[in-house]
Amino acid sequence: MSTDHQRIHPAPDVEAPPPSSAPLIPPNTLKSDSTGREHYPPLPHRAGPPPAYPISPPPYKCRKRSCCCRAFCCIFCTLLVLIVAIGATIGILFLIFRPKIPDYSIDTLKVTQFSPNNNNSISATFVVNITAHNPNKRIGIYYLGGSSLTAWYKDIQLCQGSLPKFYQGHRNTTNLDVSLSGTINDASGLSSTLQQQQQDTGNIPLVLRAKVPVKIKLGKLKLMKMRFRVTCHLSIDKLANRAEIRIGSSSCKFRLKRIF
C-alpha cells in the first residue's frame, strides 16, 4: 500500500500558561536592581547587651547640697550689702560732721592732805583742775554718771574720785575741779621711797586715769553709749602735805571704747 501514513501532531494550546522554569539566579546570591546597588541577605538578629544608663546620685543629697549653696550665697550677699551700707553711712557722716578728738589737760594739782596715820597708812586728798576742750563744730558730748578718776604712783593707787555729769556743746572749753581722796594701806615704805625719788631725779611721776561713760550727739541724733579713756602722765616737784605743787610736764592720751 503506497499510501503514506500521515503523522498527527497535537496542536499547541495557546491558552495554556508557559511552563515554569527554574530561576536563573540561585537563592542566597547577590542581586542587583536597576540602579546597580547590591542587596545583601539580612543578617541574623543577635540580642546585644542592655544599654548602660548613668547612675545619678540620690535626689535628696543633691537637693540638700543645692540648698546649702543657696543659703550660703544668700548669707554672703546679705553681709556684703550690710558692710557696704555701713561703710557708706560712716563715710557720709564723716564728711558731714568732720569728727575731731577732744583735748584734755591737767592744769593744776593741789595736795590738801598727804599725812601718815597710826596704822602705817597714809590719807591722801588731791584737787585736780582739768580742762576739757571739744573742737567739733557739729558734735556735742554728754558726760554721764558712773565715771572714775584715779591717781597712781607707779603701781600704787593714791586716791580716786569722779567727774560731774554735764553736757559739752560745740567748740566748748570746760574747766573742772575734781576732788580725789583715798587711803594707802601698809604705806610704811612709801614716804621714804618718795623722798628718795625726789632726791635722785628732782621730780615725782604720777599718772591720772579717767574712765568716763559718754553719749555723742550728732546734730539731733544721739549715738549709743561709749566710754572715754584718758591717761595723763604728770611730773611734779614734790608730794607733801599742804605743799605748793608745781607741774613740770603733762601729757594726756585719749581712747574711745564702745559699751555693749
PDB file of C-alpha atoms in Angstrom:
ATOM      1  CA  MET A   1       0.000   0.000   0.000  1.00  0.00           C
ATOM      2  CA  SER A   2       1.604   3.061  -1.135  1.00  0.00           C
ATOM      3  CA  THR A   3      -0.421   5.303   0.838  1.00  0.00           C
ATOM      4  CA  ASP A   4       1.829   7.172   3.272  1.00  0.00           C
ATOM      5  CA  HIS A   5       0.831   7.220   6.833  1.00  0.00           C
ATOM      6  CA  GLN A   6       0.351  10.751   7.999  1.00  0.00           C
ATOM      7  CA  ARG A   7       1.625  11.613  11.394  1.00  0.00           C
ATOM      8  CA  ILE A   8      -0.654  13.598  13.526  1.00  0.00           C
ATOM      9  CA  HIS A   9       0.961  16.034  15.970  1.00  0.00           C
ATOM     10  CA  PRO A  10      -1.009  17.654  18.723  1.00  0.00           C
ATOM     11  CA  ALA A  11      -1.575  21.343  18.156  1.00  0.00           C
ATOM     12  CA  PRO A  12      -0.157  23.606  20.782  1.00  0.00           C
ATOM     13  CA  ASP A  13      -2.580  25.035  23.319  1.00  0.00           C
ATOM     14  CA  VAL A  14      -2.327  28.761  23.001  1.00  0.00           C
ATOM     15  CA  GLU A  15      -4.320  29.335  26.179  1.00  0.00           C
ATOM     16  CA  ALA A  16      -2.084  27.199  28.410  1.00  0.00           C
ATOM     17  CA  PRO A  17       0.470  29.076  30.613  1.00  0.00           C
ATOM     18  CA  PRO A  18       4.069  28.768  29.679  1.00  0.00           C
ATOM     19  CA  PRO A  19       5.923  26.126  31.575  1.00  0.00           C
ATOM     20  CA  SER A  20       7.695  27.291  34.656  1.00  0.00           C
ATOM     21  CA  SER A  21      11.386  27.316  34.505  1.00  0.00           C
ATOM     22  CA  ALA A  22      13.988  27.290  37.228  1.00  0.00           C
ATOM     23  CA  PRO A  23      15.339  30.711  38.265  1.00  0.00           C
ATOM     24  CA  LEU A  24      18.454  31.753  36.505  1.00  0.00           C
ATOM     25  CA  ILE A  25      19.907  33.165  39.797  1.00  0.00           C
ATOM     26  CA  PRO A  26      20.082  30.682  42.604  1.00  0.00           C
ATOM     27  CA  PRO A  27      18.822  31.757  46.020  1.00  0.00           C
ATOM     28  CA  ASN A  28      21.049  33.392  48.634  1.00  0.00           C
ATOM     29  CA  THR A  29      23.104  35.063  45.891  1.00  0.00           C
ATOM     30  CA  LEU A  30      23.673  38.756  45.323  1.00  0.00           C
ATOM     31  CA  LYS A  31      21.102  40.653  43.337  1.00  0.00           C
ATOM     32  CA  SER A  32      21.305  43.989  41.684  1.00  0.00           C
ATOM     33  CA  ASP A  33      18.431  46.275  40.905  1.00  0.00           C
ATOM     34  CA  SER A  34      18.200  48.648  38.038  1.00  0.00           C
ATOM     35  CA  THR A  35      20.289  51.272  39.887  1.00  0.00           C
ATOM     36  CA  GLY A  36      23.209  48.949  40.266  1.00  0.00           C
ATOM     37  CA  ARG A  37      23.042  48.735  44.081  1.00  0.00           C
ATOM     38  CA  GLU A  38      23.657  45.351  45.574  1.00  0.00           C
ATOM     39  CA  HIS A  39      21.359  43.841  48.123  1.00  0.00           C
ATOM     40  CA  TYR A  40      22.690  41.583  50.814  1.00  0.00           C
ATOM     41  CA  PRO A  41      20.732  38.966  52.610  1.00  0.00           C
ATOM     42  CA  PRO A  42      19.577  40.066  56.055  1.00  0.00           C
ATOM     43  CA  LEU A  43      21.864  39.093  58.884  1.00  0.00           C
ATOM     44  CA  PRO A  44      20.532  37.023  61.697  1.00  0.00           C
ATOM     45  CA  HIS A  45      19.388  39.206  64.687  1.00  0.00           C
ATOM     46  CA  ARG A  46      21.591  38.997  67.737  1.00  0.00           C
ATOM     47  CA  ALA A  47      20.461  40.308  71.081  1.00  0.00           C
ATOM     48  CA  GLY A  48      23.107  42.775  72.315  1.00  0.00           C
ATOM     49  CA  PRO A  49      23.827  43.780  75.911  1.00  0.00           C
ATOM     50  CA  PRO A  50      21.342  46.151  77.509  1.00  0.00           C
ATOM     51  CA  PRO A  51      22.247  49.844  77.215  1.00  0.00           C
ATOM     52  CA  ALA A  52      24.171  51.286  80.151  1.00  0.00           C
ATOM     53  CA  TYR A  53      22.424  54.232  81.815  1.00  0.00           C
ATOM     54  CA  PRO A  54      24.371  56.724  84.000  1.00  0.00           C
ATOM     55  CA  ILE A  55      23.752  56.291  87.692  1.00  0.00           C
ATOM     56  CA  SER A  56      22.641  59.599  89.193  1.00  0.00           C
ATOM     57  CA  PRO A  57      23.106  60.388  92.906  1.00  0.00           C
ATOM     58  CA  PRO A  58      20.091  60.255  95.130  1.00  0.00           C
ATOM     59  CA  PRO A  59      17.898  63.317  94.655  1.00  0.00           C
ATOM     60  CA  TYR A  60      17.834  64.052  98.402  1.00  0.00           C
ATOM     61  CA  LYS A  61      21.582  64.648  98.617  1.00  0.00           C
ATOM     62  CA  CYS A  62      21.508  66.803  95.504  1.00  0.00           C
ATOM     63  CA  ARG A  63      18.712  68.942  96.900  1.00  0.00           C
ATOM     64  CA  LYS A  64      20.484  69.235 100.233  1.00  0.00           C
ATOM     65  CA  ARG A  65      23.725  70.387  98.632  1.00  0.00           C
ATOM     66  CA  SER A  66      21.880  72.848  96.422  1.00  0.00           C
ATOM     67  CA  CYS A  67      20.007  74.291  99.413  1.00  0.00           C
ATOM     68  CA  CYS A  68      23.266  74.709 101.356  1.00  0.00           C
ATOM     69  CA  CYS A  69      24.903  76.524  98.444  1.00  0.00           C
ATOM     70  CA  ARG A  70      21.867  78.767  98.016  1.00  0.00           C
ATOM     71  CA  ALA A  71      21.773  79.600 101.737  1.00  0.00           C
ATOM     72  CA  PHE A  72      25.499  80.372 101.765  1.00  0.00           C
ATOM     73  CA  CYS A  73      25.125  82.682  98.781  1.00  0.00           C
ATOM     74  CA  CYS A  74      22.197  84.494 100.430  1.00  0.00           C
ATOM     75  CA  ILE A  75      24.128  84.980 103.682  1.00  0.00           C
ATOM     76  CA  PHE A  76      27.215  86.195 101.840  1.00  0.00           C
ATOM     77  CA  CYS A  77      25.212  88.659  99.747  1.00  0.00           C
ATOM     78  CA  THR A  78      23.385  89.957 102.837  1.00  0.00           C
ATOM     79  CA  LEU A  79      26.632  90.502 104.738  1.00  0.00           C
ATOM     80  CA  LEU A  80      28.176  92.213 101.742  1.00  0.00           C
ATOM     81  CA  VAL A  81      25.211  94.570 101.421  1.00  0.00           C
ATOM     82  CA  LEU A  82      25.333  95.367 105.155  1.00  0.00           C
ATOM     83  CA  ILE A  83      29.069  96.071 105.058  1.00  0.00           C
ATOM     84  CA  VAL A  84      28.681  98.346 102.059  1.00  0.00           C
ATOM     85  CA  ALA A  85      25.720 100.154 103.664  1.00  0.00           C
ATOM     86  CA  ILE A  86      27.546 100.644 106.979  1.00  0.00           C
ATOM     87  CA  GLY A  87      30.673 101.844 105.220  1.00  0.00           C
ATOM     88  CA  ALA A  88      28.696 104.280 103.105  1.00  0.00           C
ATOM     89  CA  THR A  89      26.843 105.597 106.178  1.00  0.00           C
ATOM     90  CA  ILE A  90      30.078 106.096 108.125  1.00  0.00           C
ATOM     91  CA  GLY A  91      31.658 107.831 105.167  1.00  0.00           C
ATOM     92  CA  ILE A  92      28.703 110.186 104.747  1.00  0.00           C
ATOM     93  CA  LEU A  93      28.620 111.012 108.483  1.00  0.00           C
ATOM     94  CA  PHE A  94      32.360 111.631 108.489  1.00  0.00           C
ATOM     95  CA  LEU A  95      32.104 114.022 105.573  1.00  0.00           C
ATOM     96  CA  ILE A  96      29.184 115.877 107.158  1.00  0.00           C
ATOM     97  CA  PHE A  97      30.362 116.180 110.788  1.00  0.00           C
ATOM     98  CA  ARG A  98      34.178 116.014 110.433  1.00  0.00           C
ATOM     99  CA  PRO A  99      34.745 114.495 113.925  1.00  0.00           C
ATOM    100  CA  LYS A 100      37.799 115.539 115.954  1.00  0.00           C
ATOM    101  CA  ILE A 101      39.238 114.044 119.135  1.00  0.00           C
ATOM    102  CA  PRO A 102      38.536 116.103 122.289  1.00  0.00           C
ATOM    103  CA  ASP A 103      41.513 117.545 124.157  1.00  0.00           C
ATOM    104  CA  TYR A 104      42.261 117.144 127.869  1.00  0.00           C
ATOM    105  CA  SER A 105      44.937 118.670 130.054  1.00  0.00           C
ATOM    106  CA  ILE A 106      45.849 118.863 133.746  1.00  0.00           C
ATOM    107  CA  ASP A 107      46.367 122.490 134.723  1.00  0.00           C
ATOM    108  CA  THR A 108      46.894 122.380 138.490  1.00  0.00           C
ATOM    109  CA  LEU A 109      47.200 119.789 141.241  1.00  0.00           C
ATOM    110  CA  LYS A 110      46.648 120.644 144.902  1.00  0.00           C
ATOM    111  CA  VAL A 111      47.548 118.272 147.713  1.00  0.00           C
ATOM    112  CA  THR A 112      45.262 119.170 150.605  1.00  0.00           C
ATOM    113  CA  GLN A 113      46.193 116.101 152.632  1.00  0.00           C
ATOM    114  CA  PHE A 114      49.026 113.584 152.469  1.00  0.00           C
ATOM    115  CA  SER A 115      49.717 112.526 156.031  1.00  0.00           C
ATOM    116  CA  PRO A 116      50.552 109.202 157.705  1.00  0.00           C
ATOM    117  CA  ASN A 117      48.202 107.562 160.197  1.00  0.00           C
ATOM    118  CA  ASN A 118      48.930 105.486 163.288  1.00  0.00           C
ATOM    119  CA  ASN A 119      48.318 102.161 161.483  1.00  0.00           C
ATOM    120  CA  ASN A 120      51.075 102.708 158.856  1.00  0.00           C
ATOM    121  CA  SER A 121      48.553 104.041 156.334  1.00  0.00           C
ATOM    122  CA  ILE A 122      48.527 107.373 154.512  1.00  0.00           C
ATOM    123  CA  SER A 123      45.452 109.500 153.837  1.00  0.00           C
ATOM    124  CA  ALA A 124      45.614 111.411 150.556  1.00  0.00           C
ATOM    125  CA  THR A 125      43.358 114.158 149.200  1.00  0.00           C
ATOM    126  CA  PHE A 126      44.020 115.868 145.866  1.00  0.00           C
ATOM    127  CA  VAL A 127      42.167 118.570 143.939  1.00  0.00           C
ATOM    128  CA  VAL A 128      42.804 118.323 140.211  1.00  0.00           C
ATOM    129  CA  ASN A 129      41.916 121.064 137.760  1.00  0.00           C
ATOM    130  CA  ILE A 130      41.091 119.556 134.354  1.00  0.00           C
ATOM    131  CA  THR A 131      40.466 121.387 131.094  1.00  0.00           C
ATOM    132  CA  ALA A 132      38.243 119.593 128.563  1.00  0.00           C
ATOM    133  CA  HIS A 133      38.008 121.065 125.069  1.00  0.00           C
ATOM    134  CA  ASN A 134      35.529 119.968 122.395  1.00  0.00           C
ATOM    135  CA  PRO A 135      36.832 121.188 118.998  1.00  0.00           C
ATOM    136  CA  ASN A 136      33.926 119.807 116.954  1.00  0.00           C
ATOM    137  CA  LYS A 137      31.592 122.149 115.122  1.00  0.00           C
ATOM    138  CA  ARG A 138      28.533 119.855 114.921  1.00  0.00           C
ATOM    139  CA  ILE A 139      29.187 117.269 117.670  1.00  0.00           C
ATOM    140  CA  GLY A 140      28.196 117.547 121.331  1.00  0.00           C
ATOM    141  CA  ILE A 141      29.259 115.312 124.238  1.00  0.00           C
ATOM    142  CA  TYR A 142      27.095 114.148 127.139  1.00  0.00           C
ATOM    143  CA  TYR A 143      29.285 113.199 130.126  1.00  0.00           C
ATOM    144  CA  LEU A 144      27.261 110.648 132.080  1.00  0.00           C
ATOM    145  CA  GLY A 145      27.370 109.360 135.635  1.00  0.00           C
ATOM    146  CA  GLY A 146      29.493 106.426 136.745  1.00  0.00           C
ATOM    147  CA  SER A 147      32.873 107.928 135.830  1.00  0.00           C
ATOM    148  CA  SER A 148      36.098 107.371 137.748  1.00  0.00           C
ATOM    149  CA  LEU A 149      39.359 109.310 138.092  1.00  0.00           C
ATOM    150  CA  THR A 150      42.299 107.713 139.920  1.00  0.00           C
ATOM    151  CA  ALA A 151      45.798 108.953 140.801  1.00  0.00           C
ATOM    152  CA  TRP A 152      48.729 106.490 140.769  1.00  0.00           C
ATOM    153  CA  TYR A 153      52.354 106.460 141.796  1.00  0.00           C
ATOM    154  CA  LYS A 154      53.865 103.543 139.890  1.00  0.00           C
ATOM    155  CA  ASP A 155      51.538 100.634 140.789  1.00  0.00           C
ATOM    156  CA  ILE A 156      50.162 102.208 143.986  1.00  0.00           C
ATOM    157  CA  GLN A 157      46.744 103.870 143.836  1.00  0.00           C
ATOM    158  CA  LEU A 158      46.852 107.029 145.929  1.00  0.00           C
ATOM    159  CA  CYS A 159      43.267 108.339 145.676  1.00  0.00           C
ATOM    160  CA  GLN A 160      40.185 108.342 143.477  1.00  0.00           C
ATOM    161  CA  GLY A 161      37.159 110.443 142.546  1.00  0.00           C
ATOM    162  CA  SER A 162      34.615 111.002 139.784  1.00  0.00           C
ATOM    163  CA  LEU A 163      33.776 113.643 137.197  1.00  0.00           C
ATOM    164  CA  PRO A 164      30.465 115.526 137.324  1.00  0.00           C
ATOM    165  CA  LYS A 165      27.699 114.974 134.791  1.00  0.00           C
ATOM    166  CA  PHE A 166      27.392 117.728 132.209  1.00  0.00           C
ATOM    167  CA  TYR A 167      26.837 118.453 128.526  1.00  0.00           C
ATOM    168  CA  GLN A 168      29.620 119.970 126.470  1.00  0.00           C
ATOM    169  CA  GLY A 169      28.424 121.800 123.395  1.00  0.00           C
ATOM    170  CA  HIS A 170      30.082 122.584 120.079  1.00  0.00           C
ATOM    171  CA  ARG A 171      33.538 124.156 120.239  1.00  0.00           C
ATOM    172  CA  ASN A 172      33.300 124.440 124.003  1.00  0.00           C
ATOM    173  CA  THR A 173      36.016 124.522 126.677  1.00  0.00           C
ATOM    174  CA  THR A 174      35.103 123.438 130.223  1.00  0.00           C
ATOM    175  CA  ASN A 175      37.242 123.666 133.385  1.00  0.00           C
ATOM    176  CA  LEU A 176      36.569 121.094 136.095  1.00  0.00           C
ATOM    177  CA  ASP A 177      37.797 120.887 139.690  1.00  0.00           C
ATOM    178  CA  VAL A 178      37.718 117.238 140.710  1.00  0.00           C
ATOM    179  CA  SER A 179      38.383 116.139 144.285  1.00  0.00           C
ATOM    180  CA  LEU A 180      40.173 112.830 144.856  1.00  0.00           C
ATOM    181  CA  SER A 181      40.561 111.073 148.194  1.00  0.00           C
ATOM    182  CA  GLY A 182      41.788 107.731 149.426  1.00  0.00           C
ATOM    183  CA  THR A 183      43.825 105.765 151.933  1.00  0.00           C
ATOM    184  CA  ILE A 184      47.034 103.868 151.167  1.00  0.00           C
ATOM    185  CA  ASN A 185      47.269 100.836 153.409  1.00  0.00           C
ATOM    186  CA  ASP A 186      50.634  99.462 154.556  1.00  0.00           C
ATOM    187  CA  ALA A 187      52.446 102.584 153.381  1.00  0.00           C
ATOM    188  CA  SER A 188      55.383 102.357 155.778  1.00  0.00           C
ATOM    189  CA  GLY A 189      57.944 102.493 152.964  1.00  0.00           C
ATOM    190  CA  LEU A 190      56.076 104.843 150.641  1.00  0.00           C
ATOM    191  CA  SER A 191      57.245 108.087 152.266  1.00  0.00           C
ATOM    192  CA  SER A 192      60.897 107.050 152.139  1.00  0.00           C
ATOM    193  CA  THR A 193      60.504 105.909 148.502  1.00  0.00           C
ATOM    194  CA  LEU A 194      59.037 109.283 147.515  1.00  0.00           C
ATOM    195  CA  GLN A 195      61.851 111.161 149.259  1.00  0.00           C
ATOM    196  CA  GLN A 196      64.474 109.038 147.522  1.00  0.00           C
ATOM    197  CA  GLN A 197      62.752 109.560 144.142  1.00  0.00           C
ATOM    198  CA  GLN A 198      62.743 113.313 144.668  1.00  0.00           C
ATOM    199  CA  GLN A 199      66.419 113.393 145.644  1.00  0.00           C
ATOM    200  CA  ASP A 200      67.534 111.246 142.690  1.00  0.00           C
ATOM    201  CA  THR A 201      65.507 112.800 139.852  1.00  0.00           C
ATOM    202  CA  GLY A 202      64.151 116.042 141.270  1.00  0.00           C
ATOM    203  CA  ASN A 203      60.560 115.088 140.412  1.00  0.00           C
ATOM    204  CA  ILE A 204      57.879 112.527 141.187  1.00  0.00           C
ATOM    205  CA  PRO A 205      55.941 110.856 138.357  1.00  0.00           C
ATOM    206  CA  LEU A 206      52.185 110.498 138.741  1.00  0.00           C
ATOM    207  CA  VAL A 207      49.563 109.004 136.452  1.00  0.00           C
ATOM    208  CA  LEU A 208      45.909 110.054 136.319  1.00  0.00           C
ATOM    209  CA  ARG A 209      43.489 107.616 134.686  1.00  0.00           C
ATOM    210  CA  ALA A 210      39.921 108.593 133.791  1.00  0.00           C
ATOM    211  CA  LYS A 211      37.093 106.338 132.591  1.00  0.00           C
ATOM    212  CA  VAL A 212      34.041 108.352 131.586  1.00  0.00           C
ATOM    213  CA  PRO A 213      30.818 106.994 130.004  1.00  0.00           C
ATOM    214  CA  VAL A 214      29.524 109.405 127.369  1.00  0.00           C
ATOM    215  CA  LYS A 215      26.983 109.760 124.598  1.00  0.00           C
ATOM    216  CA  ILE A 216      27.844 111.508 121.359  1.00  0.00           C
ATOM    217  CA  LYS A 217      25.309 113.878 119.811  1.00  0.00           C
ATOM    218  CA  LEU A 218      25.484 114.248 116.019  1.00  0.00           C
ATOM    219  CA  GLY A 219      23.194 117.138 115.207  1.00  0.00           C
ATOM    220  CA  LYS A 220      19.923 115.946 116.770  1.00  0.00           C
ATOM    221  CA  LEU A 221      20.909 112.274 116.793  1.00  0.00           C
ATOM    222  CA  LYS A 222      22.277 110.614 119.947  1.00  0.00           C
ATOM    223  CA  LEU A 223      24.552 107.636 119.388  1.00  0.00           C
ATOM    224  CA  MET A 224      24.976 104.595 121.582  1.00  0.00           C
ATOM    225  CA  LYS A 225      26.724 104.743 124.940  1.00  0.00           C
ATOM    226  CA  MET A 226      30.517 104.910 124.741  1.00  0.00           C
ATOM    227  CA  ARG A 227      33.415 105.284 127.131  1.00  0.00           C
ATOM    228  CA  PHE A 228      36.240 107.794 127.073  1.00  0.00           C
ATOM    229  CA  ARG A 229      39.542 106.589 128.473  1.00  0.00           C
ATOM    230  CA  VAL A 230      42.042 109.331 129.232  1.00  0.00           C
ATOM    231  CA  THR A 231      45.516 108.707 130.652  1.00  0.00           C
ATOM    232  CA  CYS A 232      47.602 111.688 131.782  1.00  0.00           C
ATOM    233  CA  HIS A 233      51.262 111.466 132.815  1.00  0.00           C
ATOM    234  CA  LEU A 234      52.419 114.175 135.228  1.00  0.00           C
ATOM    235  CA  SER A 235      55.746 115.139 136.645  1.00  0.00           C
ATOM    236  CA  ILE A 236      55.536 117.122 139.909  1.00  0.00           C
ATOM    237  CA  ASP A 237      58.319 118.576 142.022  1.00  0.00           C
ATOM    238  CA  LYS A 238      57.181 117.037 145.332  1.00  0.00           C
ATOM    239  CA  LEU A 239      54.351 115.214 147.072  1.00  0.00           C
ATOM    240  CA  ALA A 240      53.834 116.511 150.594  1.00  0.00           C
ATOM    241  CA  ASN A 241      51.017 117.565 152.899  1.00  0.00           C
ATOM    242  CA  ARG A 242      49.594 121.034 152.034  1.00  0.00           C
ATOM    243  CA  ALA A 243      52.586 121.838 149.878  1.00  0.00           C
ATOM    244  CA  GLU A 244      52.576 124.034 146.792  1.00  0.00           C
ATOM    245  CA  ILE A 245      52.847 121.618 143.883  1.00  0.00           C
ATOM    246  CA  ARG A 246      54.419 122.601 140.595  1.00  0.00           C
ATOM    247  CA  ILE A 247      53.695 120.528 137.483  1.00  0.00           C
ATOM    248  CA  GLY A 248      56.813 120.125 135.383  1.00  0.00           C
ATOM    249  CA  SER A 249      55.289 118.251 132.430  1.00  0.00           C
ATOM    250  CA  SER A 250      51.875 116.898 131.495  1.00  0.00           C
ATOM    251  CA  SER A 251      50.628 114.835 128.552  1.00  0.00           C
ATOM    252  CA  CYS A 252      47.285 113.116 128.030  1.00  0.00           C
ATOM    253  CA  LYS A 253      46.257 110.286 125.706  1.00  0.00           C
ATOM    254  CA  PHE A 254      42.686 109.627 124.624  1.00  0.00           C
ATOM    255  CA  ARG A 255      40.958 106.365 123.656  1.00  0.00           C
ATOM    256  CA  LEU A 256      37.359 105.620 122.724  1.00  0.00           C
ATOM    257  CA  LYS A 257      35.664 102.341 123.632  1.00  0.00           C
ATOM    258  CA  ARG A 258      32.129 101.222 122.868  1.00  0.00           C
ATOM    259  CA  ILE A 259      29.990  99.922 125.737  1.00  0.00           C
ATOM    260  CA  PHE A 260      27.764  96.967 124.686  1.00  0.00           C
TER     261      PHE A 260
END
